[in-house]
Short mmCIF file of C-alpha atoms in Angstrom, two decimals:
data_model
loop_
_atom_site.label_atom_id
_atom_site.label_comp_id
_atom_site.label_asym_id
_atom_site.label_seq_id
_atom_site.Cartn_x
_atom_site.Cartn_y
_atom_site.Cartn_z
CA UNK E 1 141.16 -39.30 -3.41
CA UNK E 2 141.31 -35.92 -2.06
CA UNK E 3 139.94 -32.70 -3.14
CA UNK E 4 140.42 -29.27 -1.35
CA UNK E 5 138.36 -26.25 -2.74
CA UNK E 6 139.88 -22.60 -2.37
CA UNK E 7 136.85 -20.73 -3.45
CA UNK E 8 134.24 -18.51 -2.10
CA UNK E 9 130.14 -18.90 -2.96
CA UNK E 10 129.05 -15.86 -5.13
CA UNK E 11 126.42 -15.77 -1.96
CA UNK E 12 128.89 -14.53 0.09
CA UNK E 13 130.12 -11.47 -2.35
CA UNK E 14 127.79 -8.29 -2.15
CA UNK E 15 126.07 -8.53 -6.18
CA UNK E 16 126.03 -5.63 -8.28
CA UNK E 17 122.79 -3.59 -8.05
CA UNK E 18 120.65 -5.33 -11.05
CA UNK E 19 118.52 -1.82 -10.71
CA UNK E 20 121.41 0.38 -11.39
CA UNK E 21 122.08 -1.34 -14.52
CA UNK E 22 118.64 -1.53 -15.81
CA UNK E 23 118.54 2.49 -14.74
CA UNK E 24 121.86 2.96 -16.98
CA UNK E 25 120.88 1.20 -20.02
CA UNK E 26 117.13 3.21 -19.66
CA UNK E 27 118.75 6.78 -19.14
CA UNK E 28 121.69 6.02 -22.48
CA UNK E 29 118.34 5.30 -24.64
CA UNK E 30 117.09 9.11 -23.00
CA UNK E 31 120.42 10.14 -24.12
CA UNK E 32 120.88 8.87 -27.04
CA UNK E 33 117.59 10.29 -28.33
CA UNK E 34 118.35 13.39 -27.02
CA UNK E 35 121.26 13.64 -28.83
CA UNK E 36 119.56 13.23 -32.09
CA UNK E 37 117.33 15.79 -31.26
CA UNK E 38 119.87 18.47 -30.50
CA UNK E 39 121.63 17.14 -34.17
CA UNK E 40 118.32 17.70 -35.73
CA UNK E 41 118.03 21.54 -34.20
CA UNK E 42 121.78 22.42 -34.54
CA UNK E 43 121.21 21.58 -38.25
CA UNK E 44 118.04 23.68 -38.54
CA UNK E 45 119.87 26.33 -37.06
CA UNK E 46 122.55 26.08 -39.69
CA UNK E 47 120.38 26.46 -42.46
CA UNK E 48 118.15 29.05 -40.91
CA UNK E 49 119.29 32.84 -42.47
CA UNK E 50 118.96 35.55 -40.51
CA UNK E 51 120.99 34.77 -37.47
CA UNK E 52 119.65 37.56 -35.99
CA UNK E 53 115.88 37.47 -36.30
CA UNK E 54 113.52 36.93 -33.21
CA UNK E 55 112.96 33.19 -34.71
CA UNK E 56 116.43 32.29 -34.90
CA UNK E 57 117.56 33.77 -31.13
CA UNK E 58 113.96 31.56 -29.97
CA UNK E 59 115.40 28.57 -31.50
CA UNK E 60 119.10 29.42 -30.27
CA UNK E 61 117.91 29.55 -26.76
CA UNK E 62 115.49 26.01 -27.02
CA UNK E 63 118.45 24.70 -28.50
CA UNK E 64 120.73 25.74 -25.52
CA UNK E 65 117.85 24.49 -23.12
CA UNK E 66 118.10 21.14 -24.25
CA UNK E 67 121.95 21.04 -23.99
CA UNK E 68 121.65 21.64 -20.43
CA UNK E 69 119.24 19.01 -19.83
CA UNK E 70 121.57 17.08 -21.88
CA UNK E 71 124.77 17.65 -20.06
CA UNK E 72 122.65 17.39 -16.59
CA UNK E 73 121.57 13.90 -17.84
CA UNK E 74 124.89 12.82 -18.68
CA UNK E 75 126.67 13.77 -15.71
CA UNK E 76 124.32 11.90 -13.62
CA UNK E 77 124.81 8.66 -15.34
CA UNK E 78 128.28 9.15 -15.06
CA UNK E 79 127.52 9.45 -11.20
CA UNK E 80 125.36 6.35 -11.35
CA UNK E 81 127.61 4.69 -13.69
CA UNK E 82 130.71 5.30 -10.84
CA UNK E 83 128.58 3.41 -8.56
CA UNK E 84 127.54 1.00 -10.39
CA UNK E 85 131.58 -0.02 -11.57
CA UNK E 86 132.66 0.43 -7.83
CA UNK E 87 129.95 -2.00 -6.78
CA UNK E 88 131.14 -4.59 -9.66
CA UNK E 89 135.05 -3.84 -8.45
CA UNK E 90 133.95 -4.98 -5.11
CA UNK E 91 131.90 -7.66 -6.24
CA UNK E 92 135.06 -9.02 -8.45
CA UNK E 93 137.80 -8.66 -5.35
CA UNK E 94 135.50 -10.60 -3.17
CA UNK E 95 135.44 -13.31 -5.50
CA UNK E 96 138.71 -13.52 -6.57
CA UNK E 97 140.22 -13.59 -2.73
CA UNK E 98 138.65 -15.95 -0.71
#
């Protein structure tokens, strides 16, 4: 009996940063929270009346402060999410050619 193994230890293949995913899941709760606080002022600003009062430009421009911070959020965790998926695409080809 004979047995020849064409494989590769998972040692030998650079692992995924653990950290990056942990930091990915953390910041989509931050967004995700966000996001149902911008929902929550959009609507108030819907109902409000006079569009043009002092109190309705003040909330138009917090409102349009937290969009940035939203949009600046989610384009870094696109930017950590491309590094995480190019670390797991390396990770895969090493294991799958020996």
């Amino acid at each position: 009996l004979a047995v020849q193994e064409f494989g590769r230890p998972f040692s030998d293949c650079p692992q995924p940063n653990e950290s990056l995913k942990i930091q990915i899941e953390e910041v989509q709760i931050s967004i995700d929270a966000l996001a149902l606080e911008l929902q929550a002022r959009r609507e108030e600003l819907e109902r409000m009346g006079q569009k043009g009062s002092s109190e309705y430009r003040q909330k138009a421009a917090e409102y349009n402060i937290l969009v940035e911070k939203y949009n600046e959020l989610v384009q870094q965790t696109k930017q950590i999410v491309n590094t995480y998926n190019e670390q797991v695409n390396e990770f895969n080809f090493c294991i799958t050619n020996p």
